[in-house]
Coordinates of C-alpha atoms in Angstrom, one line a residue:
Chain I
X1 CA 75.7 142.5 72.3
X2 CA 71.9 142.1 72.3
X3 CA 72.3 142.9 68.0
X4 CA 75.2 140.1 68.1
X5 CA 73.3 137.8 69.6
X6 CA 70.3 137.8 67.1
X7 CA 71.8 138.1 63.8
X8 CA 73.6 135.2 64.8
X9 CA 70.6 133.3 65.9
X10 CA 68.7 134.6 62.4
X11 CA 72.5 133.4 60.1
X12 CA 72.0 130.1 62.0
X13 CA 68.0 130.4 61.2
X14 CA 68.9 130.9 57.6
X15 CA 71.7 128.2 56.9
X16 CA 69.3 125.3 58.9
X17 CA 67.5 126.2 55.6
X18 CA 64.3 128.6 56.8
X19 CA 62.9 130.1 53.9
X20 CA 64.5 133.2 52.8
X21 CA 61.3 135.4 53.2
X22 CA 60.9 134.1 56.7
X23 CA 64.0 135.1 57.6
X24 CA 63.8 138.3 55.5
X25 CA 60.5 139.1 56.9
X26 CA 62.1 138.5 61.4
X27 CA 64.8 140.8 60.1
X28 CA 62.2 143.7 59.1
X29 CA 59.9 143.2 61.9
X30 CA 63.1 143.6 64.5
X31 CA 64.2 146.7 62.2
X32 CA 60.9 148.0 62.9
X33 CA 61.0 147.6 66.3
X34 CA 64.1 148.6 67.3
X35 CA 63.1 152.7 65.8
X36 CA 60.0 152.2 67.0
X37 CA 58.3 152.1 63.9
X38 CA 54.8 150.0 64.3
X39 CA 55.4 146.4 62.0
X40 CA 52.3 147.7 59.9
X41 CA 54.8 149.9 58.0
X42 CA 56.6 146.8 57.0
X43 CA 53.5 146.3 55.5
X44 CA 53.0 149.2 53.2
X45 CA 56.8 148.6 52.1
X46 CA 55.4 144.7 51.3
X47 CA 52.5 146.7 48.9
X48 CA 54.6 148.9 46.9
X49 CA 54.8 145.8 44.8
X50 CA 51.6 146.2 43.6
X51 CA 53.0 149.3 42.1
X52 CA 56.2 147.3 40.2
X53 CA 55.5 148.4 36.3
X54 CA 56.9 145.4 34.7
X55 CA 55.4 142.5 38.1
X56 CA 53.0 141.4 35.8
X57 CA 55.7 140.0 33.0
X58 CA 56.8 137.6 36.2
X59 CA 53.9 135.5 36.4
X60 CA 53.6 135.0 32.6
X61 CA 57.2 135.0 31.5
X62 CA 57.2 132.2 34.3
X63 CA 54.4 130.1 33.0
X64 CA 55.8 130.5 29.4
X65 CA 58.7 128.9 30.2
X66 CA 56.9 126.1 32.0
X67 CA 54.8 125.4 29.4
X68 CA 57.9 124.9 26.7
X69 CA 59.5 123.0 29.5
X70 CA 56.4 120.4 30.2
X71 CA 56.3 120.1 25.9
X72 CA 58.3 118.4 23.5
X73 CA 59.8 121.9 22.4
X74 CA 63.3 120.5 24.8
X75 CA 63.6 117.1 21.9
X76 CA 62.4 119.8 18.9
X77 CA 65.7 122.1 19.6
X78 CA 68.3 119.5 20.3
X79 CA 67.5 117.9 17.2
X80 CA 67.1 121.7 15.5
X81 CA 70.6 122.5 17.2
X82 CA 72.1 118.8 15.4
X83 CA 70.9 118.9 12.0
X84 CA 72.1 122.4 12.3
X85 CA 76.0 122.2 13.9
X86 CA 76.1 118.1 14.4
X87 CA 78.6 118.3 11.3
X88 CA 81.8 120.2 12.9
X89 CA 84.0 118.6 15.0
X90 CA 82.9 118.1 18.6
X91 CA 79.2 119.4 17.2
X92 CA 77.6 118.8 19.7
X93 CA 79.0 119.8 22.4
X94 CA 78.1 123.5 21.1
X95 CA 74.4 121.6 20.4
X96 CA 74.4 121.0 24.1
X97 CA 75.4 124.6 25.1
X98 CA 73.2 126.5 22.4
X99 CA 70.6 124.1 23.0
X100 CA 70.7 124.9 26.9
X101 CA 71.6 128.8 26.3
X102 CA 67.9 129.1 24.9
X103 CA 66.5 127.2 26.9
X104 CA 67.3 128.3 30.2
X105 CA 66.4 132.2 29.0
X106 CA 63.5 131.4 28.5
X107 CA 62.5 128.8 31.8
X108 CA 64.8 131.2 34.0
X109 CA 67.6 129.3 36.2
X110 CA 66.7 126.7 38.4
X111 CA 67.8 123.4 37.6
X112 CA 65.4 123.0 34.7
X113 CA 67.3 122.6 32.3
X114 CA 69.8 119.7 33.5
X115 CA 66.7 118.3 34.3
X116 CA 64.7 118.7 31.0
X117 CA 68.1 119.1 28.6
X118 CA 70.1 117.0 30.3
X119 CA 68.9 113.9 30.2
X120 CA 68.2 114.1 26.6
X121 CA 71.5 115.8 25.9
X122 CA 74.0 112.7 28.3
X123 CA 73.0 110.2 25.7
X124 CA 73.9 111.7 22.6
X125 CA 77.1 112.8 23.8
X126 CA 77.8 109.9 25.0
X127 CA 77.6 107.6 21.8
X128 CA 79.1 109.9 19.7
X129 CA 82.0 109.3 21.7
X130 CA 82.3 112.1 24.4
X131 CA 83.9 111.4 28.0
X132 CA 82.0 110.6 30.6
X133 CA 84.3 113.6 32.6
X134 CA 83.4 116.2 29.6
X135 CA 79.7 114.9 28.9
X136 CA 79.5 115.3 33.0
X137 CA 80.8 118.8 32.8
X138 CA 79.1 120.2 29.9
X139 CA 76.0 119.6 31.2
X140 CA 76.0 120.8 34.6
X141 CA 77.9 124.1 33.2
X142 CA 75.5 124.5 31.0
X143 CA 72.5 124.1 32.7
X144 CA 72.4 127.7 34.1
X145 CA 74.2 128.7 30.5
X146 CA 71.7 131.3 29.2
X147 CA 70.7 134.0 31.9
X148 CA 72.1 136.3 30.4
X149 CA 69.8 136.5 27.5
X150 CA 66.3 137.7 27.6
X151 CA 63.1 137.0 28.0
X152 CA 65.2 135.9 31.6
X153 CA 63.7 136.1 35.2
X154 CA 66.6 137.2 36.7
X155 CA 67.4 140.1 33.7
X156 CA 63.8 141.6 34.7
X157 CA 64.0 140.3 38.8
X158 CA 66.8 142.7 38.8
X159 CA 65.6 146.0 36.6
X160 CA 62.9 145.4 39.1
X161 CA 64.5 145.8 42.1
X162 CA 67.6 148.4 40.6
X163 CA 64.4 150.9 39.4
X164 CA 63.2 150.6 43.2
X165 CA 67.2 151.4 45.2
X166 CA 66.4 154.0 42.2
X167 CA 63.6 155.4 43.6
X168 CA 65.6 156.3 47.0
X169 CA 68.1 158.4 45.3
X170 CA 71.6 157.8 45.2
X171 CA 72.3 159.1 41.3
X172 CA 71.8 155.8 40.2
X173 CA 71.1 156.0 35.9
X174 CA 67.8 154.0 35.0
X175 CA 68.0 151.1 34.5
X176 CA 64.9 149.5 32.1
X177 CA 64.0 146.0 31.0
X178 CA 64.8 147.3 27.8
X179 CA 67.9 148.2 27.8
X180 CA 69.1 144.7 30.3
X181 CA 67.2 143.0 27.7
X182 CA 69.6 143.9 24.7
X183 CA 72.8 144.4 26.7
X184 CA 72.9 140.1 28.3
X185 CA 73.0 139.8 24.4
X186 CA 76.9 140.4 23.5
X187 CA 78.2 138.8 26.8
X188 CA 75.6 136.0 27.1
X189 CA 77.9 135.0 23.6
X190 CA 81.0 135.1 25.1
X191 CA 80.6 132.8 27.8
X192 CA 78.4 130.3 24.8
X193 CA 82.3 130.9 22.2
X194 CA 84.5 130.5 24.8
X195 CA 83.1 127.0 26.4
X196 CA 82.4 126.3 22.5
X197 CA 85.9 126.9 21.4
X198 CA 87.2 124.6 24.7
X199 CA 84.5 121.7 23.8
X200 CA 85.4 121.6 20.3
X201 CA 89.4 122.2 20.7
X202 CA 88.6 119.0 23.4
X203 CA 86.9 117.0 21.0
X204 CA 88.5 117.4 17.7
X205 CA 88.7 113.1 17.3
X206 CA 84.9 112.8 18.4
X207 CA 82.3 110.9 16.2
X208 CA 80.3 114.1 14.2
X209 CA 77.3 114.0 12.1
X210 CA 77.4 114.5 9.0
X211 CA 75.2 117.5 7.7
X212 CA 72.1 117.0 5.3
X213 CA 69.6 119.6 3.8
X214 CA 67.6 117.9 4.1
X215 CA 67.4 117.0 7.2
X216 CA 68.4 120.3 8.4
X217 CA 65.3 121.5 6.7
X218 CA 63.2 119.0 7.8
X219 CA 64.1 120.1 11.5
X220 CA 63.4 123.7 10.8
X221 CA 60.0 122.7 9.8
X222 CA 60.0 120.6 12.5
X223 CA 60.7 123.5 15.0
X224 CA 58.8 126.3 12.3
X225 CA 56.3 127.9 15.1
X226 CA 59.0 127.7 17.8
X227 CA 61.8 129.0 15.9
X228 CA 60.6 132.3 15.7
X229 CA 59.3 133.1 19.0
X230 CA 62.7 134.7 20.4
X231 CA 62.7 137.1 17.3
X232 CA 59.1 137.9 17.4
X233 CA 59.3 138.7 21.2
X234 CA 62.4 140.5 20.7
X235 CA 61.4 142.6 17.4
X236 CA 58.0 143.6 19.0
X237 CA 59.9 145.4 21.9
X238 CA 62.6 147.2 20.3
X239 CA 59.9 148.1 16.9
X240 CA 57.9 149.3 20.1
X241 CA 54.5 147.5 19.6
X242 CA 54.9 146.2 23.0
X243 CA 56.6 146.7 26.2
X244 CA 58.2 143.8 28.0
X245 CA 55.4 143.5 30.1
X246 CA 53.5 143.6 27.0
X247 CA 55.9 141.0 25.3
X248 CA 55.4 138.3 28.1
X249 CA 51.4 138.4 27.0
X250 CA 52.1 138.1 23.8
X251 CA 54.5 135.7 24.5
X252 CA 52.0 133.3 27.2
X253 CA 49.4 133.3 24.8
X254 CA 51.8 132.0 21.2
X255 CA 53.1 129.1 23.4
X256 CA 49.9 128.2 24.5
X257 CA 48.1 128.3 21.1
X258 CA 51.4 126.3 19.7
X259 CA 51.1 124.2 22.6
X260 CA 48.0 122.9 22.4
X261 CA 46.7 123.4 19.6
X262 CA 49.3 123.4 16.9
X263 CA 51.9 120.5 18.5
X264 CA 49.2 119.1 20.7
X265 CA 51.6 118.4 23.5
X266 CA 50.0 119.7 26.3
X267 CA 46.4 119.2 26.9
X268 CA 44.5 121.7 27.1
X269 CA 42.5 120.5 30.5
X270 CA 44.7 118.3 31.7
X271 CA 48.2 119.6 31.1
X272 CA 47.6 123.2 31.3
X273 CA 46.2 124.0 34.7
X274 CA 49.0 121.5 36.5
X275 CA 51.6 123.8 34.4
X276 CA 49.6 126.7 35.9
X277 CA 49.4 125.9 39.4
X278 CA 53.0 125.1 39.2
X279 CA 54.5 128.2 37.9
X280 CA 52.7 130.2 40.5
X281 CA 54.1 128.3 42.8
X282 CA 58.0 129.4 41.8
X283 CA 55.7 133.3 41.4
X284 CA 54.5 133.0 45.1
X285 CA 58.3 131.5 46.6
X286 CA 60.1 134.8 44.3
X287 CA 57.1 137.8 45.4
X288 CA 56.5 136.5 49.1
X289 CA 60.9 137.3 49.1
X290 CA 60.3 140.2 47.4
X291 CA 57.6 141.3 49.3
X292 CA 59.3 140.4 52.0
X293 CA 62.4 141.6 51.1
X294 CA 60.6 145.5 50.6
X295 CA 60.2 147.1 54.1
X296 CA 63.7 146.5 54.8
X297 CA 65.2 147.6 51.6
X298 CA 63.4 150.6 53.0
X299 CA 64.6 150.4 56.7
X300 CA 68.5 150.2 55.5
X301 CA 68.4 153.0 53.1
X302 CA 66.5 155.2 55.8
X303 CA 69.3 154.3 57.9
X304 CA 72.0 155.3 55.3
X305 CA 73.4 151.7 55.2
X306 CA 74.6 151.4 51.6
X307 CA 76.4 154.8 52.5
X308 CA 77.3 153.8 55.3
X309 CA 79.2 150.9 53.7
X310 CA 80.2 152.4 50.7
X311 CA 82.2 155.0 53.1
X312 CA 83.7 151.5 55.0
X313 CA 84.5 150.2 51.2
X314 CA 86.8 153.3 50.1
X315 CA 88.3 153.3 52.7
X316 CA 89.8 150.7 52.2
X317 CA 89.7 149.8 48.7
X318 CA 90.5 152.9 46.1
X319 CA 90.5 152.1 42.9
X320 CA 87.1 150.7 41.0
X321 CA 89.4 147.9 39.3
X322 CA 90.6 146.0 42.9
X323 CA 87.0 147.3 44.0
X324 CA 85.5 144.9 41.1
X325 CA 87.4 141.7 42.0
X326 CA 86.2 142.3 45.8
X327 CA 83.0 142.3 44.2
X328 CA 83.2 139.4 42.0
X329 CA 84.5 138.0 44.7
X330 CA 82.1 138.0 47.0
X331 CA 78.7 137.8 44.6
X332 CA 80.4 134.0 43.6
X333 CA 80.0 133.2 47.4
X334 CA 76.0 134.8 47.3
X335 CA 75.8 132.9 44.2
X336 CA 76.9 129.3 45.7
X337 CA 75.3 129.9 48.6
X338 CA 71.6 131.4 47.8
X339 CA 69.5 130.9 44.4
X340 CA 69.3 133.6 42.1
X341 CA 66.5 135.3 42.2
X342 CA 66.4 135.8 46.6
X343 CA 70.0 136.9 46.0
X344 CA 69.1 139.8 43.5
X345 CA 66.5 140.8 45.8
X346 CA 68.5 140.7 48.9
X347 CA 72.3 141.9 47.3
X348 CA 71.6 144.2 44.4
X349 CA 70.2 147.5 47.1
X350 CA 73.2 147.2 48.9
X351 CA 75.3 147.4 46.3
X352 CA 74.1 149.4 44.0
X353 CA 74.4 152.5 45.7
X354 CA 78.2 151.6 46.1
X355 CA 78.7 150.1 42.7
X356 CA 77.4 153.9 41.1
X357 CA 79.7 155.4 43.7
X358 CA 82.5 153.7 42.1
X359 CA 81.4 154.9 38.6
X360 CA 80.3 151.1 37.4
X361 CA 76.7 151.4 35.1
X362 CA 74.1 149.8 36.9
X363 CA 73.1 148.0 33.4
X364 CA 76.7 146.7 33.0
X365 CA 76.4 145.6 37.3
X366 CA 73.9 143.5 35.9
X367 CA 75.3 141.4 33.5
X368 CA 78.2 141.4 36.5
X369 CA 76.0 140.3 39.0
X370 CA 74.6 137.7 36.6
X371 CA 77.8 135.8 35.3
X372 CA 79.2 135.5 39.0
X373 CA 75.7 133.9 40.3
X374 CA 75.8 131.9 37.3
X375 CA 79.5 130.8 38.1
X376 CA 78.2 130.1 41.6
X377 CA 76.0 127.9 40.9
X378 CA 79.1 125.2 39.8
X379 CA 81.0 126.3 42.8
X380 CA 82.0 123.7 45.4
X381 CA 81.5 122.7 47.7
X382 CA 77.8 124.1 47.8
X383 CA 77.0 125.3 43.9
X384 CA 73.3 124.1 43.1
X385 CA 74.2 123.0 40.1
X386 CA 76.7 120.4 41.4
X387 CA 74.0 118.6 43.5
X388 CA 70.6 118.9 41.2
X389 CA 73.8 117.4 38.3
X390 CA 74.9 114.4 40.9
X391 CA 71.4 113.3 41.5
X392 CA 70.1 113.9 37.5
X393 CA 73.1 111.5 36.2
X394 CA 73.6 109.6 39.7
X395 CA 77.4 110.2 39.4
X396 CA 79.1 111.1 42.9
X397 CA 79.5 115.2 44.1
X398 CA 83.2 114.2 43.5
X399 CA 82.3 113.1 40.6
X400 CA 80.9 115.8 39.7
X401 CA 83.3 118.2 40.8
X402 CA 86.3 116.6 39.1
X403 CA 84.3 117.2 35.7
X404 CA 83.1 120.9 36.3
X405 CA 86.4 122.3 37.2
X406 CA 88.1 123.4 32.5
X407 CA 84.7 124.8 33.0
X408 CA 84.6 126.5 35.8
X409 CA 88.3 128.1 34.6
X410 CA 86.6 129.5 31.1
X411 CA 83.7 131.4 33.1
X412 CA 86.4 132.6 35.2
X413 CA 88.0 133.9 32.2
X414 CA 84.1 135.1 30.9
X415 CA 83.9 136.9 33.7
X416 CA 87.0 138.8 34.1
X417 CA 86.3 140.4 30.4
X418 CA 82.8 140.8 31.2
X419 CA 84.0 142.4 34.4
X420 CA 86.8 144.7 32.7
X421 CA 85.4 144.9 28.8
X422 CA 82.3 147.2 30.1
X423 CA 81.9 147.7 26.5
X424 CA 80.7 144.4 26.0
X425 CA 77.0 145.1 28.4
X426 CA 76.8 148.6 27.0
X427 CA 78.1 148.9 23.0
X428 CA 74.9 147.4 21.8
X429 CA 72.3 149.4 24.3
X430 CA 74.6 152.8 22.9
X431 CA 74.9 152.1 19.4
X432 CA 70.9 150.7 18.9
X433 CA 70.0 153.7 21.6
X434 CA 68.0 152.1 23.7
X435 CA 65.9 153.8 26.6
Chain Q
X1 CA 43.7 118.4 64.2
X2 CA 41.5 115.9 62.1
X3 CA 39.0 119.0 61.1
X4 CA 42.6 121.5 60.9
X5 CA 43.5 118.9 58.1
X6 CA 40.0 118.8 56.6
X7 CA 39.5 122.9 56.3
X8 CA 43.1 122.7 54.6
X9 CA 42.5 120.4 51.9
X10 CA 39.0 122.0 51.8
X11 CA 40.5 124.8 51.3
X12 CA 43.9 123.9 48.8
X13 CA 40.7 122.5 46.4
X14 CA 39.7 126.3 46.6
X15 CA 42.3 128.3 46.3
X16 CA 43.5 125.9 43.2
X17 CA 40.8 126.6 41.1
X18 CA 40.1 130.1 42.1
X19 CA 43.8 130.7 40.8
X20 CA 43.4 128.5 38.0
X21 CA 40.9 130.8 36.9
X22 CA 42.4 134.6 38.0
X23 CA 45.3 133.3 36.3
X24 CA 42.9 132.8 32.8
X25 CA 41.4 135.7 33.1
X26 CA 44.9 138.2 33.9
X27 CA 46.2 136.1 30.5
X28 CA 43.2 137.0 28.8
X29 CA 43.2 140.6 29.8
X30 CA 46.9 141.4 28.9
X31 CA 46.5 139.8 25.8
X32 CA 43.3 142.0 25.2
X33 CA 45.7 145.3 26.8
X34 CA 48.4 144.3 24.1
X35 CA 45.3 143.9 21.5
X36 CA 43.7 147.1 20.9
X37 CA 46.9 149.8 21.8
X38 CA 48.3 147.9 18.5
X39 CA 45.3 147.4 16.1
X40 CA 42.5 150.0 17.7
X41 CA 45.1 152.8 19.5
X42 CA 43.5 152.6 23.3
X43 CA 43.6 150.8 26.1
X44 CA 41.7 149.9 29.8
X45 CA 43.1 152.4 32.2
X46 CA 41.8 150.6 35.0
X47 CA 43.4 147.4 33.8
X48 CA 47.1 148.1 34.3
X49 CA 46.9 148.8 38.6
X50 CA 44.0 145.5 38.2
X51 CA 46.3 143.4 36.9
X52 CA 49.7 144.3 38.9
X53 CA 47.2 144.3 42.0
X54 CA 45.9 140.6 40.9
X55 CA 49.6 139.4 40.6
X56 CA 49.7 140.0 44.7
X57 CA 46.7 137.8 44.9
X58 CA 48.4 135.0 42.7
X59 CA 51.7 135.8 44.7
X60 CA 50.4 135.7 48.4
X61 CA 48.5 132.1 46.6
X62 CA 51.1 130.8 45.7
X63 CA 53.8 131.3 48.6
X64 CA 50.9 129.8 50.7
X65 CA 50.8 126.9 48.1
X66 CA 54.8 126.5 47.7
X67 CA 54.9 126.2 51.8
X68 CA 51.6 123.3 51.5
X69 CA 54.6 121.5 49.0
X70 CA 57.8 123.0 50.3
X71 CA 59.0 124.2 48.0
X72 CA 60.1 128.1 49.3
X73 CA 63.6 129.5 47.8
X74 CA 66.1 128.8 51.2
X75 CA 70.2 128.8 51.9
X76 CA 69.7 125.0 51.8
X77 CA 73.0 123.4 53.8
X78 CA 72.4 121.2 56.7
X79 CA 69.9 118.8 54.6
X80 CA 72.8 118.5 52.1
X81 CA 74.4 117.5 54.5
X82 CA 72.2 116.2 57.1
X83 CA 70.6 112.9 57.9
X84 CA 67.0 112.5 57.1
X85 CA 66.4 112.2 60.9
X86 CA 68.0 115.5 61.9
X87 CA 66.7 117.2 58.9
X88 CA 63.4 116.2 60.2
X89 CA 64.4 118.3 63.9
X90 CA 65.5 120.4 62.7
X91 CA 62.4 121.7 60.5
X92 CA 60.3 121.7 63.3
X93 CA 63.0 124.2 64.7
X94 CA 62.7 125.9 61.1
X95 CA 59.8 125.9 61.0
X96 CA 58.3 126.8 64.8
X97 CA 60.0 130.5 63.7
X98 CA 58.7 131.2 60.2
X99 CA 55.4 130.5 61.9
X100 CA 56.0 133.0 64.7
X101 CA 57.4 135.1 61.5
X102 CA 54.1 134.7 59.4
X103 CA 51.8 136.0 62.3
X104 CA 53.4 138.7 63.4
X105 CA 53.5 140.0 59.7
X106 CA 49.9 138.4 59.3
X107 CA 48.8 140.6 62.3
X108 CA 51.1 143.9 61.2
X109 CA 49.4 143.6 57.7
X110 CA 45.5 143.4 60.3
X111 CA 46.6 147.2 61.4
X112 CA 48.1 148.4 57.5
X113 CA 44.2 147.2 55.9
X114 CA 42.4 148.4 58.7
X115 CA 44.7 151.9 58.4
X116 CA 44.0 151.7 54.7
X117 CA 40.3 151.7 55.2
X118 CA 40.3 154.5 56.8
X119 CA 41.7 156.3 53.8
X120 CA 39.3 155.6 51.3
X121 CA 41.6 155.5 48.3
X122 CA 40.7 154.0 45.4
X123 CA 42.8 151.4 43.3
X124 CA 40.8 151.4 40.2
X125 CA 37.0 152.8 38.5
X126 CA 35.3 150.4 36.1
X127 CA 32.4 151.6 34.8
X128 CA 31.6 154.4 37.4
X129 CA 32.1 151.6 39.9
X130 CA 35.3 153.1 42.5
X131 CA 37.4 149.9 44.0
X132 CA 38.3 150.4 47.4
X133 CA 41.8 149.7 48.0
X134 CA 42.3 147.7 51.2
X135 CA 40.3 145.3 48.5
X136 CA 43.1 144.1 46.9
X137 CA 45.2 144.4 50.7
X138 CA 42.9 141.7 52.1
X139 CA 45.0 139.4 50.4
X140 CA 48.0 140.8 53.2
X141 CA 46.5 139.1 56.1
X142 CA 44.9 136.9 54.4
X143 CA 47.9 135.0 52.3
X144 CA 49.6 134.9 56.2
X145 CA 47.6 133.3 57.4
X146 CA 47.0 130.7 55.4
X147 CA 50.9 130.5 54.7
X148 CA 50.3 129.8 59.3
X149 CA 48.4 127.5 58.1
X150 CA 50.4 125.4 56.1
X151 CA 52.9 125.1 58.4
X152 CA 51.3 124.7 61.0
X153 CA 49.2 121.2 59.3
X154 CA 53.5 120.3 58.3
X155 CA 54.1 120.6 61.9
X156 CA 51.7 118.4 62.2
X157 CA 52.7 116.2 60.2
X158 CA 56.0 115.8 61.5
X159 CA 56.0 115.6 64.9
X160 CA 52.8 112.2 64.5
X161 CA 55.3 111.1 61.5
X162 CA 58.0 111.2 65.0
X163 CA 55.7 109.1 66.6
X164 CA 54.7 106.4 63.7
X165 CA 51.6 108.2 62.9
X166 CA 50.2 109.1 60.0
X167 CA 47.8 111.3 58.6
X168 CA 46.6 110.5 54.8
X169 CA 48.8 112.5 52.7
X170 CA 45.7 115.0 51.1
X171 CA 46.7 117.7 49.4
X172 CA 50.0 117.1 49.6
X173 CA 51.6 118.7 46.0
X174 CA 50.3 117.9 42.8
X175 CA 50.1 113.9 43.9
X176 CA 47.1 112.7 45.3
X177 CA 45.1 115.5 46.4
X178 CA 42.2 117.2 44.4
X179 CA 43.5 119.1 41.2

């Protein structure tokens, strides 16, 4: 009874808008208190995040992403994709999808994409006669597209949390960042391609931008310093020149030099400290959640909660296929309520042992997980992208809702593909023998 | 009360300067490691653990700034549907809850660090000097206390605005305040 009341109070506090770290911290404190353990045991666990090998990648990639967002990279990216893809009927929609996906891979999904790119792309779409409803739906959807591409922050965080859950045993196979970076590529392309096919079919009669070599070369030259970055980063990691974390250090220095000294988009003294502070605030918001969840996760695993949860689920669900359906429904709801970072931190440690017991590869699970969270951003009534879009484009929520319906359905189809064809996620990893 | 707000403003300026310096040093050190390893096939043994601990410092100070700027991650259901006035009342409740949790965690961290001082563990050895692990761990109680201070300041401001009184917005987010 008492436990129920406390749980209810915490749920209410969470829904009223208490910071997630405080809710997790409170649960941890109560849990440790209930077993008579001193609360400092929770801090022992919290301090363990300082021994996670990939921890450093988080602030570095965040800072690199924020610098890109604050520079004129979005403009150049859009201009380049327009020059290369604008000639396809419906091509401007494809431009939007591709540039948003690339951009989100570097900034992590936090609404930055809709704010930074939405404002650039919306007028272009409307100018080329794309309907208002289509344009809104497209841009709202594109806001979280790209989560699956390296070096997205959610992929890194999933790798960290999964490796930590793995250290408690339970036969969970290895989930390295190197594997995750590769695993997301094909599923990410599937999402972009399916959305592109729909967009092209739907807009076959809109205006196109004639292709010209001159134009394409000019835009290529304009972004000559930015285009190589993904290739250098991935080439460096998989060519064995650096680890993912070292790749993050390389990316920061590369972006800093390019944006400050080559393009002069950002000033070293005026902009860089400000952008640094902005990224530090996001890093702090994520890390304190991670820290407060560590104690709780440890407690739950000590109490064998994932195992008991598994026994319970297994008594109802016998087949892997049905389990996957339920998992997807559950994760979409999680993705609708929580941002992608806290969702990973809170849910992954509980789900990984269960999914492993059902024979799901944790790398594949990660991709399923992130695809669901991506969809959760669009799920009515409370998906975050709906609100960001409504705010950015000055439209009512019902207008935005109507506009995303077809895109939402396509994402569900992609999700089914990604879930039930594990090879989409694992093929490249096995083929390239990534360890 | 004014003293508290003053203290907060001064701390903010110090923290910002410190963070920019710390983050810059981290980037330089992390990048040097990449160069050293690939070009000279060597590395600094102490760099990796030091950098990871620096991330913890960055994170906790960042979290206290996130408190100041109201940028913590939350499940913001109520905020999307409640009226501004109701939201403000709800905020005071959730702030008090967060404050209580942070103070308890600060106390837990204090116990933790006191225990660790007894263990005499070494974090890294730089040029013959052993850096004790607890030096790095100090950020835990300090961080939770800083966050608590920021929440307290937030509550004072909110209550003051209820009664029609407003404090100057020193250091409120990126606009205003010392950079």
